[in-house]
Amino acid sequence: MFRHRVLPEAIVSIDEVTTTPGGPAGYSVEELARKVGMSPRNIRAHQARRLLPPPVRRGRAALYDDSHVRRLDAILALQRQGFNLVSIEAMLGVRASDEAPDGLTAMLQRLTADRPALAHALTRHGVIGRTTDGTVRTVRPRPLRAALDLHRVRVGTVPALQTLSEVLDSLRPVADELVAAVTARLLALAPELVRGGARSSWADLDRETLLLTQGVVNVLTEAFRLAVENQSEAHVAELLENHLDTDVCLEDSTVIDNG
């Protein structure tokens, strides 16, 4: 069906991204961008997501120090390993974990011990995360619960989570293309998004970017849900019927009395 890919690189230690005072001079956002190889806009976006602490204000200047450099280096290293920003938020303690039942937490701990590659893949996709003491936690409960709900049709935990991981692997390049295409189409149909006459600061631009991002996510999520719902019922029934053992006899629920 799908191929499961495992990235062998070690996850960057949380200890490497603690914020400690840096050099005395400090960096402007442009200097910081050149130092880490990232655009100023991406740096501001990381601040908006709370992945990066705010700069230190000295008069009218906003200055960054070496702790910001280390945090951005860690974010870039995790992105190169394939982790998305949601999973990076969880790993760096920015995104709060979902309160999971003790049984689910214990199951995830066992999964990490018994199936580390699968746990790594689910972490990379931002479904689960780890605290600094190694405890596994739920980050995105909805896809996790959707997969585990397959136990109602006798699908075990590992096959369900393996399928979830493989689906996410398969959808990732499709999602990249769709997000780019939908955003470009919105900008073409609504040029006022580009002009942005009401913007007065970088904070306004960051806020508008986050709102547009969430809007694209909502449109694509609901459109994909509708497309899948429209196609699933007939296809799933047909595939299930084709895979049934020919020796299995299914009784019709209607009883006919022939006298």
Short mmCIF file of N, CA and C in Angstrom, two decimals, residues 90-219:
data_model
loop_
_atom_site.label_atom_id
_atom_site.label_comp_id
_atom_site.label_asym_id
_atom_site.label_seq_id
_atom_site.Cartn_x
_atom_site.Cartn_y
_atom_site.Cartn_z
N ALA A 90 5.73 20.62 19.97
CA ALA A 90 5.54 19.66 21.06
C ALA A 90 6.87 19.26 21.68
N MET A 91 7.88 19.05 20.84
CA MET A 91 9.18 18.60 21.33
C MET A 91 9.90 19.69 22.13
N LEU A 92 9.64 20.95 21.78
CA LEU A 92 10.28 22.05 22.49
C LEU A 92 9.42 22.60 23.61
N GLY A 93 8.29 21.93 23.87
CA GLY A 93 7.45 22.32 25.00
C GLY A 93 6.59 23.52 24.76
N VAL A 94 6.38 23.91 23.48
CA VAL A 94 5.55 25.08 23.17
C VAL A 94 4.08 24.70 23.11
N ARG A 95 3.78 23.59 22.44
CA ARG A 95 2.39 23.15 22.30
C ARG A 95 2.01 22.28 23.49
N ALA A 96 0.92 22.61 24.14
CA ALA A 96 0.46 21.82 25.28
C ALA A 96 -0.04 20.47 24.82
N SER A 97 0.21 19.46 25.63
CA SER A 97 -0.24 18.11 25.28
C SER A 97 -1.70 17.94 25.64
N ASP A 98 -2.33 17.00 24.96
CA ASP A 98 -3.71 16.65 25.27
C ASP A 98 -3.72 15.72 26.49
N GLU A 99 -4.69 15.93 27.35
CA GLU A 99 -4.81 15.07 28.52
C GLU A 99 -5.33 13.71 28.07
N ALA A 100 -4.46 12.72 28.08
CA ALA A 100 -4.81 11.38 27.61
C ALA A 100 -5.09 10.48 28.80
N PRO A 101 -6.03 9.53 28.66
CA PRO A 101 -6.25 8.55 29.73
C PRO A 101 -4.98 7.77 30.03
N ASP A 102 -4.88 7.28 31.27
CA ASP A 102 -3.68 6.54 31.67
C ASP A 102 -3.43 5.35 30.75
N GLY A 103 -4.51 4.67 30.33
CA GLY A 103 -4.36 3.50 29.47
C GLY A 103 -3.74 3.86 28.13
N LEU A 104 -4.14 5.00 27.58
CA LEU A 104 -3.59 5.44 26.30
C LEU A 104 -2.12 5.84 26.45
N THR A 105 -1.81 6.53 27.55
CA THR A 105 -0.42 6.91 27.79
C THR A 105 0.47 5.68 27.93
N ALA A 106 -0.02 4.67 28.67
CA ALA A 106 0.75 3.44 28.83
C ALA A 106 0.93 2.73 27.50
N MET A 107 -0.11 2.75 26.66
CA MET A 107 -0.03 2.11 25.35
C MET A 107 1.03 2.80 24.48
N LEU A 108 1.05 4.13 24.53
CA LEU A 108 2.03 4.87 23.74
C LEU A 108 3.45 4.61 24.23
N GLN A 109 3.62 4.47 25.55
CA GLN A 109 4.94 4.14 26.10
C GLN A 109 5.40 2.78 25.58
N ARG A 110 4.48 1.80 25.58
CA ARG A 110 4.84 0.47 25.07
C ARG A 110 5.15 0.53 23.59
N LEU A 111 4.39 1.31 22.85
CA LEU A 111 4.63 1.45 21.41
C LEU A 111 6.03 2.00 21.16
N THR A 112 6.43 2.99 21.94
CA THR A 112 7.76 3.58 21.78
C THR A 112 8.85 2.56 22.05
N ALA A 113 8.63 1.70 23.04
CA ALA A 113 9.63 0.68 23.38
C ALA A 113 9.65 -0.45 22.35
N ASP A 114 8.45 -0.90 21.92
CA ASP A 114 8.37 -2.07 21.04
C ASP A 114 8.49 -1.72 19.56
N ARG A 115 7.99 -0.56 19.18
CA ARG A 115 8.00 -0.14 17.76
C ARG A 115 8.58 1.27 17.64
N PRO A 116 9.88 1.43 17.90
CA PRO A 116 10.45 2.79 17.90
C PRO A 116 10.33 3.49 16.55
N ALA A 117 10.43 2.75 15.45
CA ALA A 117 10.33 3.39 14.13
C ALA A 117 8.93 3.96 13.92
N LEU A 118 7.92 3.22 14.35
CA LEU A 118 6.54 3.70 14.21
C LEU A 118 6.32 4.91 15.11
N ALA A 119 6.81 4.85 16.34
CA ALA A 119 6.67 5.99 17.25
C ALA A 119 7.39 7.21 16.70
N HIS A 120 8.56 7.00 16.10
CA HIS A 120 9.31 8.10 15.50
C HIS A 120 8.51 8.74 14.36
N ALA A 121 7.89 7.91 13.53
CA ALA A 121 7.10 8.44 12.41
C ALA A 121 5.91 9.25 12.92
N LEU A 122 5.23 8.76 13.95
CA LEU A 122 4.08 9.49 14.49
C LEU A 122 4.53 10.79 15.15
N THR A 123 5.73 10.81 15.75
CA THR A 123 6.27 12.04 16.31
C THR A 123 6.61 13.03 15.20
N ARG A 124 7.20 12.51 14.12
CA ARG A 124 7.58 13.37 12.99
C ARG A 124 6.37 14.05 12.37
N HIS A 125 5.23 13.38 12.40
CA HIS A 125 4.01 13.96 11.84
C HIS A 125 3.24 14.79 12.87
N GLY A 126 3.75 14.89 14.10
CA GLY A 126 3.09 15.71 15.10
C GLY A 126 1.88 15.07 15.74
N VAL A 127 1.76 13.75 15.66
CA VAL A 127 0.63 13.05 16.30
C VAL A 127 0.90 12.86 17.78
N ILE A 128 2.13 12.45 18.11
CA ILE A 128 2.53 12.29 19.50
C ILE A 128 3.82 13.08 19.71
N GLY A 129 4.19 13.29 20.98
CA GLY A 129 5.42 13.99 21.31
C GLY A 129 6.01 13.41 22.57
N ARG A 130 7.12 13.99 23.02
CA ARG A 130 7.80 13.52 24.23
C ARG A 130 8.10 14.69 25.13
N THR A 131 7.97 14.48 26.43
CA THR A 131 8.39 15.47 27.40
C THR A 131 9.89 15.31 27.63
N THR A 132 10.48 16.23 28.39
CA THR A 132 11.91 16.18 28.62
C THR A 132 12.33 14.94 29.39
N ASP A 133 11.39 14.33 30.17
CA ASP A 133 11.75 13.12 30.91
C ASP A 133 11.48 11.85 30.12
N GLY A 134 11.11 11.99 28.83
CA GLY A 134 10.90 10.83 27.98
C GLY A 134 9.49 10.31 27.93
N THR A 135 8.58 10.92 28.70
CA THR A 135 7.19 10.47 28.69
C THR A 135 6.53 10.82 27.36
N VAL A 136 5.83 9.86 26.77
CA VAL A 136 5.12 10.08 25.51
C VAL A 136 3.78 10.75 25.81
N ARG A 137 3.42 11.71 24.99
CA ARG A 137 2.15 12.40 25.18
C ARG A 137 1.44 12.57 23.86
N THR A 138 0.15 12.80 23.92
CA THR A 138 -0.65 13.00 22.73
C THR A 138 -0.61 14.48 22.34
N VAL A 139 -0.28 14.75 21.08
CA VAL A 139 -0.25 16.12 20.59
C VAL A 139 -1.46 16.39 19.70
N ARG A 140 -1.74 15.48 18.78
CA ARG A 140 -2.90 15.59 17.89
C ARG A 140 -3.85 14.43 18.18
N PRO A 141 -4.79 14.62 19.11
CA PRO A 141 -5.63 13.48 19.51
C PRO A 141 -6.59 12.99 18.45
N ARG A 142 -7.04 13.86 17.56
CA ARG A 142 -8.08 13.44 16.61
C ARG A 142 -7.62 12.35 15.66
N PRO A 143 -6.46 12.49 14.97
CA PRO A 143 -6.04 11.37 14.11
C PRO A 143 -5.70 10.12 14.91
N LEU A 144 -5.16 10.29 16.12
CA LEU A 144 -4.83 9.13 16.94
C LEU A 144 -6.09 8.37 17.32
N ARG A 145 -7.10 9.08 17.76
CA ARG A 145 -8.36 8.43 18.15
C ARG A 145 -9.05 7.80 16.94
N ALA A 146 -8.96 8.48 15.78
CA ALA A 146 -9.57 7.92 14.57
C ALA A 146 -8.95 6.57 14.24
N ALA A 147 -7.62 6.48 14.35
CA ALA A 147 -6.95 5.20 14.06
C ALA A 147 -7.33 4.15 15.09
N LEU A 148 -7.31 4.51 16.37
CA LEU A 148 -7.58 3.53 17.42
C LEU A 148 -9.05 3.09 17.42
N ASP A 149 -9.94 3.92 16.88
CA ASP A 149 -11.35 3.53 16.79
C ASP A 149 -11.56 2.35 15.85
N LEU A 150 -10.54 2.04 15.03
CA LEU A 150 -10.67 0.88 14.14
C LEU A 150 -10.74 -0.44 14.89
N HIS A 151 -10.50 -0.40 16.22
CA HIS A 151 -10.63 -1.64 16.99
C HIS A 151 -12.07 -2.15 16.95
N ARG A 152 -13.02 -1.26 16.61
CA ARG A 152 -14.42 -1.68 16.55
C ARG A 152 -14.68 -2.64 15.39
N VAL A 153 -13.78 -2.64 14.41
CA VAL A 153 -13.89 -3.63 13.32
C VAL A 153 -12.71 -4.60 13.39
N ARG A 154 -12.21 -4.81 14.62
CA ARG A 154 -11.19 -5.82 14.92
C ARG A 154 -9.84 -5.54 14.25
N VAL A 155 -9.51 -4.25 14.09
CA VAL A 155 -8.18 -3.88 13.63
C VAL A 155 -7.34 -3.57 14.86
N GLY A 156 -6.21 -4.24 15.02
CA GLY A 156 -5.36 -4.06 16.18
C GLY A 156 -4.69 -2.70 16.22
N THR A 157 -4.12 -2.38 17.39
CA THR A 157 -3.50 -1.07 17.60
C THR A 157 -2.35 -0.82 16.64
N VAL A 158 -1.42 -1.77 16.53
CA VAL A 158 -0.25 -1.56 15.68
C VAL A 158 -0.63 -1.42 14.20
N PRO A 159 -1.47 -2.32 13.64
CA PRO A 159 -1.87 -2.10 12.24
C PRO A 159 -2.58 -0.77 12.02
N ALA A 160 -3.41 -0.36 12.98
CA ALA A 160 -4.12 0.91 12.83
C ALA A 160 -3.16 2.10 12.81
N LEU A 161 -2.21 2.11 13.74
CA LEU A 161 -1.25 3.21 13.79
C LEU A 161 -0.26 3.16 12.63
N GLN A 162 0.09 1.95 12.18
CA GLN A 162 0.95 1.81 11.01
C GLN A 162 0.25 2.40 9.78
N THR A 163 -1.04 2.11 9.64
CA THR A 163 -1.80 2.66 8.52
C THR A 163 -1.86 4.18 8.60
N LEU A 164 -2.10 4.72 9.81
CA LEU A 164 -2.13 6.16 9.98
C LEU A 164 -0.80 6.78 9.56
N SER A 165 0.31 6.18 9.99
CA SER A 165 1.63 6.70 9.64
C SER A 165 1.85 6.67 8.13
N GLU A 166 1.47 5.58 7.49
CA GLU A 166 1.68 5.45 6.04
C GLU A 166 0.79 6.40 5.26
N VAL A 167 -0.44 6.61 5.74
CA VAL A 167 -1.32 7.58 5.09
C VAL A 167 -0.71 8.98 5.18
N LEU A 168 -0.20 9.34 6.35
CA LEU A 168 0.41 10.65 6.51
C LEU A 168 1.64 10.81 5.62
N ASP A 169 2.44 9.74 5.51
CA ASP A 169 3.59 9.78 4.60
C ASP A 169 3.14 10.03 3.17
N SER A 170 2.06 9.35 2.77
CA SER A 170 1.57 9.45 1.41
C SER A 170 0.97 10.83 1.13
N LEU A 171 0.29 11.40 2.13
CA LEU A 171 -0.40 12.66 1.91
C LEU A 171 0.51 13.88 1.98
N ARG A 172 1.67 13.72 2.57
CA ARG A 172 2.53 14.88 2.79
C ARG A 172 2.87 15.62 1.50
N PRO A 173 3.37 14.95 0.44
CA PRO A 173 3.66 15.69 -0.79
C PRO A 173 2.40 16.25 -1.45
N VAL A 174 1.29 15.51 -1.32
CA VAL A 174 0.02 16.01 -1.88
C VAL A 174 -0.40 17.29 -1.16
N ALA A 175 -0.25 17.28 0.18
CA ALA A 175 -0.61 18.46 0.97
C ALA A 175 0.27 19.65 0.59
N ASP A 176 1.56 19.41 0.36
CA ASP A 176 2.45 20.49 -0.05
C ASP A 176 1.94 21.16 -1.33
N GLU A 177 1.57 20.33 -2.31
CA GLU A 177 1.10 20.86 -3.59
C GLU A 177 -0.22 21.60 -3.44
N LEU A 178 -1.14 21.02 -2.64
CA LEU A 178 -2.45 21.64 -2.49
C LEU A 178 -2.37 22.97 -1.75
N VAL A 179 -1.58 23.01 -0.68
CA VAL A 179 -1.44 24.26 0.07
C VAL A 179 -0.88 25.35 -0.83
N ALA A 180 0.15 25.03 -1.60
CA ALA A 180 0.74 26.01 -2.50
C ALA A 180 -0.26 26.46 -3.55
N ALA A 181 -1.00 25.52 -4.13
CA ALA A 181 -1.95 25.85 -5.19
C ALA A 181 -3.12 26.68 -4.66
N VAL A 182 -3.67 26.28 -3.51
CA VAL A 182 -4.82 27.00 -2.95
C VAL A 182 -4.41 28.40 -2.51
N THR A 183 -3.26 28.53 -1.87
CA THR A 183 -2.81 29.86 -1.44
C THR A 183 -2.57 30.76 -2.64
N ALA A 184 -1.92 30.24 -3.68
CA ALA A 184 -1.68 31.04 -4.88
C ALA A 184 -3.01 31.47 -5.52
N ARG A 185 -3.98 30.56 -5.52
CA ARG A 185 -5.29 30.89 -6.11
C ARG A 185 -6.00 31.97 -5.31
N LEU A 186 -5.94 31.89 -3.98
CA LEU A 186 -6.56 32.91 -3.15
C LEU A 186 -5.92 34.27 -3.38
N LEU A 187 -4.59 34.28 -3.49
CA LEU A 187 -3.89 35.55 -3.71
C LEU A 187 -4.23 36.13 -5.08
N ALA A 188 -4.48 35.26 -6.06
CA ALA A 188 -4.86 35.73 -7.39
C ALA A 188 -6.29 36.28 -7.40
N LEU A 189 -7.19 35.60 -6.68
CA LEU A 189 -8.60 36.00 -6.67
C LEU A 189 -8.88 37.15 -5.71
N ALA A 190 -8.03 37.31 -4.70
CA ALA A 190 -8.23 38.37 -3.71
C ALA A 190 -6.94 39.19 -3.57
N PRO A 191 -6.65 40.04 -4.55
CA PRO A 191 -5.37 40.81 -4.53
C PRO A 191 -5.24 41.71 -3.32
N GLU A 192 -6.36 42.00 -2.64
CA GLU A 192 -6.25 42.85 -1.44
C GLU A 192 -5.43 42.18 -0.35
N LEU A 193 -5.31 40.84 -0.41
CA LEU A 193 -4.46 40.14 0.55
C LEU A 193 -3.00 40.55 0.40
N VAL A 194 -2.60 40.82 -0.85
CA VAL A 194 -1.21 41.22 -1.12
C VAL A 194 -1.00 42.69 -0.77
N ARG A 195 -1.97 43.53 -1.13
CA ARG A 195 -1.82 44.96 -0.88
C ARG A 195 -1.81 45.26 0.61
N GLY A 196 -2.80 44.68 1.34
CA GLY A 196 -2.83 44.82 2.80
C GLY A 196 -2.75 46.25 3.27
N GLY A 197 -3.66 47.12 2.80
CA GLY A 197 -3.61 48.53 3.17
C GLY A 197 -3.76 48.79 4.66
N ALA A 198 -4.43 47.87 5.38
CA ALA A 198 -4.69 48.10 6.80
C ALA A 198 -3.51 47.72 7.70
N ARG A 199 -2.49 47.10 7.13
CA ARG A 199 -1.37 46.66 7.96
C ARG A 199 -0.52 47.86 8.37
N SER A 200 -0.14 47.88 9.63
CA SER A 200 0.69 48.97 10.13
C SER A 200 1.97 48.49 10.77
N SER A 201 2.15 47.18 10.92
CA SER A 201 3.34 46.66 11.59
C SER A 201 3.58 45.22 11.17
N TRP A 202 4.78 44.72 11.55
CA TRP A 202 5.08 43.31 11.32
C TRP A 202 4.12 42.42 12.11
N ALA A 203 3.69 42.87 13.27
CA ALA A 203 2.75 42.07 14.07
C ALA A 203 1.44 41.87 13.31
N ASP A 204 0.97 42.93 12.61
CA ASP A 204 -0.24 42.80 11.81
C ASP A 204 -0.05 41.79 10.68
N LEU A 205 1.13 41.84 10.04
CA LEU A 205 1.41 40.89 8.96
C LEU A 205 1.47 39.46 9.49
N ASP A 206 2.12 39.27 10.66
CA ASP A 206 2.19 37.93 11.26
C ASP A 206 0.80 37.41 11.59
N ARG A 207 -0.04 38.28 12.16
CA ARG A 207 -1.39 37.87 12.54
C ARG A 207 -2.21 37.50 11.30
N GLU A 208 -2.08 38.30 10.24
CA GLU A 208 -2.82 38.01 9.01
C GLU A 208 -2.32 36.72 8.37
N THR A 209 -1.00 36.47 8.44
CA THR A 209 -0.45 35.24 7.89
C THR A 209 -1.00 34.02 8.62
N LEU A 210 -1.07 34.10 9.95
CA LEU A 210 -1.61 32.99 10.73
C LEU A 210 -3.09 32.76 10.42
N LEU A 211 -3.85 33.85 10.26
CA LEU A 211 -5.26 33.72 9.94
C LEU A 211 -5.47 33.10 8.56
N LEU A 212 -4.66 33.52 7.59
CA LEU A 212 -4.76 32.95 6.24
C LEU A 212 -4.36 31.48 6.27
N THR A 213 -3.32 31.16 7.03
CA THR A 213 -2.90 29.76 7.14
C THR A 213 -4.02 28.90 7.69
N GLN A 214 -4.66 29.37 8.77
CA GLN A 214 -5.75 28.60 9.35
C GLN A 214 -6.93 28.48 8.39
N GLY A 215 -7.17 29.55 7.62
CA GLY A 215 -8.25 29.49 6.63
C GLY A 215 -7.99 28.45 5.55
N VAL A 216 -6.75 28.39 5.05
CA VAL A 216 -6.38 27.38 4.06
C VAL A 216 -6.52 25.98 4.65
N VAL A 217 -6.07 25.81 5.89
CA VAL A 217 -6.21 24.51 6.55
C VAL A 217 -7.67 24.11 6.65
N ASN A 218 -8.54 25.01 7.06
CA ASN A 218 -9.96 24.68 7.22
C ASN A 218 -10.61 24.31 5.89
N VAL A 219 -10.31 25.08 4.84
CA VAL A 219 -10.91 24.79 3.53
C VAL A 219 -10.45 23.43 3.02
#
